[in-house]
Structure formats: structure tokens, C-alpha cells
PDB file of C-alpha atoms in Angstrom:
ATOM      1  CA  MET A   1     -14.712 -22.957 -16.778  1.00 95.00           C
ATOM      2  CA  ARG A   2     -11.976 -20.583 -15.520  1.00 97.00           C
ATOM      3  CA  LEU A   3     -12.787 -16.902 -15.737  1.00 98.00           C
ATOM      4  CA  LEU A   4     -10.607 -13.802 -15.484  1.00 98.00           C
ATOM      5  CA  GLY A   5     -12.305 -10.756 -13.980  1.00 98.00           C
ATOM      6  CA  ILE A   6     -11.033  -7.292 -14.860  1.00 98.00           C
ATOM      7  CA  ASP A   7     -11.598  -3.910 -13.233  1.00 95.00           C
ATOM      8  CA  TYR A   8     -10.199  -1.550 -15.896  1.00 96.00           C
ATOM      9  CA  GLY A   9      -8.609   1.728 -14.913  1.00 93.00           C
ATOM     10  CA  ASN A  10      -6.581   4.257 -16.858  1.00 94.00           C
ATOM     11  CA  ARG A  11      -3.489   3.700 -14.671  1.00 96.00           C
ATOM     12  CA  LYS A  12      -4.069   0.257 -13.144  1.00 97.00           C
ATOM     13  CA  ILE A  13      -6.147  -2.836 -13.694  1.00 98.00           C
ATOM     14  CA  GLY A  14      -7.520  -5.095 -10.995  1.00 96.00           C
ATOM     15  CA  LEU A  15      -7.626  -8.828 -11.704  1.00 98.00           C
ATOM     16  CA  ALA A  16      -9.645 -11.668 -10.167  1.00 97.00           C
ATOM     17  CA  ILE A  17     -10.001 -15.356 -10.942  1.00 98.00           C
ATOM     18  CA  GLY A  18     -13.155 -17.427 -10.773  1.00 97.00           C
ATOM     19  CA  ASP A  19     -14.697 -20.734 -11.620  1.00 95.00           C
ATOM     20  CA  ASP A  20     -18.239 -21.159 -12.903  1.00 92.00           C
ATOM     21  CA  GLU A  21     -18.623 -24.610 -11.298  1.00 94.00           C
ATOM     22  CA  ALA A  22     -17.711 -23.423  -7.799  1.00 93.00           C
ATOM     23  CA  HIS A  23     -19.401 -20.023  -8.424  1.00 95.00           C
ATOM     24  CA  VAL A  24     -16.604 -18.303  -6.521  1.00 96.00           C
ATOM     25  CA  ALA A  25     -14.349 -15.411  -7.456  1.00 96.00           C
ATOM     26  CA  ALA A  26     -11.122 -14.446  -5.694  1.00 95.00           C
ATOM     27  CA  PRO A  27      -8.795 -11.471  -6.036  1.00 95.00           C
ATOM     28  CA  LEU A  28      -5.516 -11.952  -7.894  1.00 96.00           C
ATOM     29  CA  GLU A  29      -3.519  -8.764  -8.226  1.00 96.00           C
ATOM     30  CA  VAL A  30      -3.330  -5.266  -9.630  1.00 97.00           C
ATOM     31  CA  ILE A  31      -1.220  -4.566 -12.713  1.00 98.00           C
ATOM     32  CA  ALA A  32      -0.135  -1.350 -14.372  1.00 98.00           C
ATOM     33  CA  ASN A  33      -2.114  -0.298 -17.417  1.00 98.00           C
ATOM     34  CA  GLU A  34       0.539   0.004 -20.151  1.00 98.00           C
ATOM     35  CA  GLY A  35      -1.859   0.067 -23.107  1.00 96.00           C
ATOM     36  CA  GLU A  36      -1.201  -2.478 -25.852  1.00 96.00           C
ATOM     37  CA  LEU A  37       1.568  -4.156 -23.821  1.00 97.00           C
ATOM     38  CA  THR A  38      -0.961  -4.912 -21.089  1.00 97.00           C
ATOM     39  CA  VAL A  39      -3.439  -6.313 -23.610  1.00 97.00           C
ATOM     40  CA  ARG A  40      -0.746  -8.635 -24.998  1.00 96.00           C
ATOM     41  CA  ARG A  41       0.268  -9.735 -21.504  1.00 97.00           C
ATOM     42  CA  LEU A  42      -3.351 -10.492 -20.594  1.00 97.00           C
ATOM     43  CA  ALA A  43      -3.725 -12.515 -23.802  1.00 97.00           C
ATOM     44  CA  GLU A  44      -0.595 -14.508 -22.930  1.00 97.00           C
ATOM     45  CA  ARG A  45      -1.891 -15.024 -19.415  1.00 96.00           C
ATOM     46  CA  CYS A  46      -5.196 -16.367 -20.746  1.00 96.00           C
ATOM     47  CA  ARG A  47      -3.327 -18.941 -22.838  1.00 95.00           C
ATOM     48  CA  GLY A  48      -0.869 -19.860 -20.076  1.00 95.00           C
ATOM     49  CA  GLU A  49      -3.453 -20.194 -17.336  1.00 94.00           C
ATOM     50  CA  ASP A  50      -6.197 -21.869 -19.380  1.00 95.00           C
ATOM     51  CA  ILE A  51      -8.643 -19.009 -19.000  1.00 98.00           C
ATOM     52  CA  ASP A  52     -11.907 -19.828 -20.804  1.00 98.00           C
ATOM     53  CA  ALA A  53     -13.516 -16.372 -20.686  1.00 98.00           C
ATOM     54  CA  ILE A  54     -12.904 -12.799 -19.558  1.00 98.00           C
ATOM     55  CA  VAL A  55     -15.400 -10.601 -17.671  1.00 98.00           C
ATOM     56  CA  VAL A  56     -14.713  -6.852 -17.787  1.00 98.00           C
ATOM     57  CA  GLY A  57     -16.521  -4.364 -15.614  1.00 94.00           C
ATOM     58  CA  VAL A  58     -18.172  -1.532 -17.518  1.00 94.00           C
ATOM     59  CA  PRO A  59     -19.446   1.707 -15.916  1.00 88.00           C
ATOM     60  CA  LEU A  60     -23.072   1.570 -17.030  1.00 80.00           C
ATOM     61  CA  SER A  61     -24.257   3.947 -14.306  1.00 69.00           C
ATOM     62  CA  GLN A  62     -23.335   7.577 -14.911  1.00 55.00           C
ATOM     63  CA  GLY A  63     -22.135   9.571 -11.936  1.00 52.00           C
ATOM     64  CA  GLY A  64     -19.377   9.414  -9.401  1.00 50.00           C
ATOM     65  CA  HIS A  65     -16.058   9.263 -11.181  1.00 54.00           C
ATOM     66  CA  HIS A  66     -17.457   7.444 -14.196  1.00 57.00           C
ATOM     67  CA  GLY A  67     -18.775   9.269 -17.244  1.00 69.00           C
ATOM     68  CA  PRO A  68     -19.372   8.498 -20.884  1.00 79.00           C
ATOM     69  CA  GLU A  69     -15.664   8.962 -21.613  1.00 87.00           C
ATOM     70  CA  GLN A  70     -14.736   6.142 -19.244  1.00 86.00           C
ATOM     71  CA  LEU A  71     -17.329   3.861 -20.814  1.00 89.00           C
ATOM     72  CA  GLU A  72     -15.757   4.532 -24.232  1.00 94.00           C
ATOM     73  CA  LEU A  73     -12.274   3.742 -22.867  1.00 95.00           C
ATOM     74  CA  VAL A  74     -13.431   0.479 -21.328  1.00 95.00           C
ATOM     75  CA  ARG A  75     -15.263  -0.620 -24.458  1.00 95.00           C
ATOM     76  CA  ALA A  76     -12.164   0.190 -26.581  1.00 97.00           C
ATOM     77  CA  PHE A  77     -10.111  -1.970 -24.168  1.00 98.00           C
ATOM     78  CA  ILE A  78     -12.678  -4.780 -24.531  1.00 98.00           C
ATOM     79  CA  GLU A  79     -12.393  -4.597 -28.319  1.00 97.00           C
ATOM     80  CA  ARG A  80      -8.595  -4.850 -28.084  1.00 97.00           C
ATOM     81  CA  LEU A  81      -8.961  -7.888 -25.817  1.00 97.00           C
ATOM     82  CA  LYS A  82     -11.322  -9.541 -28.298  1.00 97.00           C
ATOM     83  CA  VAL A  83      -8.819  -9.033 -31.134  1.00 96.00           C
ATOM     84  CA  ASN A  84      -5.855 -10.330 -29.087  1.00 96.00           C
ATOM     85  CA  THR A  85      -7.420 -13.259 -27.254  1.00 96.00           C
ATOM     86  CA  GLU A  86      -9.167 -16.402 -28.358  1.00 93.00           C
ATOM     87  CA  VAL A  87     -11.685 -16.451 -25.507  1.00 97.00           C
ATOM     88  CA  PRO A  88     -15.069 -14.752 -25.228  1.00 98.00           C
ATOM     89  CA  VAL A  89     -15.117 -11.385 -23.451  1.00 98.00           C
ATOM     90  CA  PHE A  90     -18.224 -10.448 -21.467  1.00 98.00           C
ATOM     91  CA  GLU A  91     -19.327  -7.145 -19.980  1.00 96.00           C
ATOM     92  CA  GLU A  92     -20.588  -6.838 -16.419  1.00 94.00           C
ATOM     93  CA  ASP A  93     -21.986  -3.701 -14.834  1.00 88.00           C
ATOM     94  CA  GLU A  94     -19.385  -2.367 -12.410  1.00 87.00           C
ATOM     95  CA  SER A  95     -21.566   0.325 -10.875  1.00 76.00           C
ATOM     96  CA  PHE A  96     -20.652   0.893  -7.261  1.00 67.00           C
ATOM     97  CA  THR A  97     -17.988  -1.894  -7.166  1.00 70.00           C
ATOM     98  CA  THR A  98     -15.242   0.571  -6.294  1.00 66.00           C
ATOM     99  CA  ALA A  99     -17.248   2.003  -3.397  1.00 68.00           C
ATOM    100  CA  GLU A 100     -18.187  -1.510  -2.265  1.00 72.00           C
ATOM    101  CA  SER A 101     -14.556  -2.665  -2.420  1.00 66.00           C
ATOM    102  CA  ILE A 102     -13.473   0.320  -0.289  1.00 66.00           C
ATOM    103  CA  ARG A 103     -16.210  -0.517   2.244  1.00 73.00           C
ATOM    104  CA  LEU A 104     -15.223  -4.196   2.341  1.00 67.00           C
ATOM    105  CA  LYS A 105     -11.560  -3.340   2.724  1.00 64.00           C
ATOM    106  CA  LYS A 106     -12.316  -1.113   5.723  1.00 70.00           C
ATOM    107  CA  GLU A 107     -14.753  -3.545   7.358  1.00 73.00           C
ATOM    108  CA  THR A 108     -12.550  -6.602   7.004  1.00 70.00           C
ATOM    109  CA  LYS A 109      -9.227  -4.778   7.361  1.00 70.00           C
ATOM    110  CA  SER A 110      -8.174  -6.627   4.220  1.00 71.00           C
ATOM    111  CA  GLU A 111      -4.797  -5.961   2.698  1.00 73.00           C
ATOM    112  CA  VAL A 112      -6.052  -6.876  -0.776  1.00 77.00           C
ATOM    113  CA  ALA A 113      -5.864  -3.937  -3.198  1.00 81.00           C
ATOM    114  CA  GLU A 114      -9.165  -2.172  -3.846  1.00 86.00           C
ATOM    115  CA  ASP A 115      -8.883  -2.721  -7.620  1.00 89.00           C
ATOM    116  CA  ALA A 116      -8.462  -6.482  -7.157  1.00 91.00           C
ATOM    117  CA  LEU A 117     -11.447  -6.482  -4.783  1.00 90.00           C
ATOM    118  CA  ALA A 118     -13.475  -4.537  -7.373  1.00 90.00           C
ATOM    119  CA  ALA A 119     -12.498  -7.124 -10.039  1.00 94.00           C
ATOM    120  CA  THR A 120     -13.645  -9.852  -7.645  1.00 94.00           C
ATOM    121  CA  LEU A 121     -17.016  -8.138  -7.145  1.00 92.00           C
ATOM    122  CA  ILE A 122     -17.428  -7.743 -10.892  1.00 95.00           C
ATOM    123  CA  LEU A 123     -16.653 -11.404 -11.521  1.00 96.00           C
ATOM    124  CA  GLN A 124     -18.798 -12.606  -8.637  1.00 94.00           C
ATOM    125  CA  GLY A 125     -21.734 -10.595  -9.979  1.00 92.00           C
ATOM    126  CA  PHE A 126     -21.287 -12.317 -13.336  1.00 95.00           C
ATOM    127  CA  LEU A 127     -21.062 -15.760 -11.704  1.00 96.00           C
ATOM    128  CA  ASP A 128     -24.163 -15.097  -9.593  1.00 92.00           C
ATOM    129  CA  LYS A 129     -26.357 -14.557 -12.676  1.00 87.00           C
TER     130      LYS A 129
END
């Protein structure tokens, strides 16, 4: 099953791709968050790339730069995805994925965008369960 991982942000959204048979997630790209247009584009992408499910990171841990307002925004985004796509949408705790992606980027000197790395960590956490 092909999975799309999403690290939702108010301005940009990190994307990752994964496979539940191989249990591996990989970063894809970062796209601009353009509201409903982005939701429609993600729905089209799911159809065009045979995505079987979506995993969206949710900020379950309060603190840092995430608060209850961000959780509400992410859950509203998830609801819009559910309405516009035909695949199941799952939530995965994204606590500390941004900090971890920054650490990984520095350690490995990776040129992959932090948001795409965060999406990869979110999706990999889901696959590891």
C-alpha cells in the first residue's frame, strides 16, 4: 500500500512517500499551503499516483511552537482531505518531528527541506507501528 505523509504548516506543507510492505518512508517535496487549492491538488495527486492512504502529523504535545490553535487547524485540514479524497486519512503524533528533522539535517548535512524530513519522520512513525 502506498502512503502519503504530510507535515502540515500554515505556509508550507512537507510531503513524504512510503510503502507499508517495505516499511520505508522517503521525503518528496515541500509545497505552498494555498488552502482549498492545495487540498484539491493533493486529492488529484492521490488519484494520479495511486496513493492508498494519507498520514497527517498532528501536534498532540502542547509546547514549543504548537498550541491548541495549531491542532484545530490541522484537524480542519484533515477533514477537508477526507471530504476531497477517496482514501483513508490517519493521524500520527508529530511531537518533536520538526526538532528531529533539524537535527538530522545538520548531522547528515542533508539538502532535503526540513518540512519534507518531518513528513518522512511522521510517516515512518506510522509505518513502524
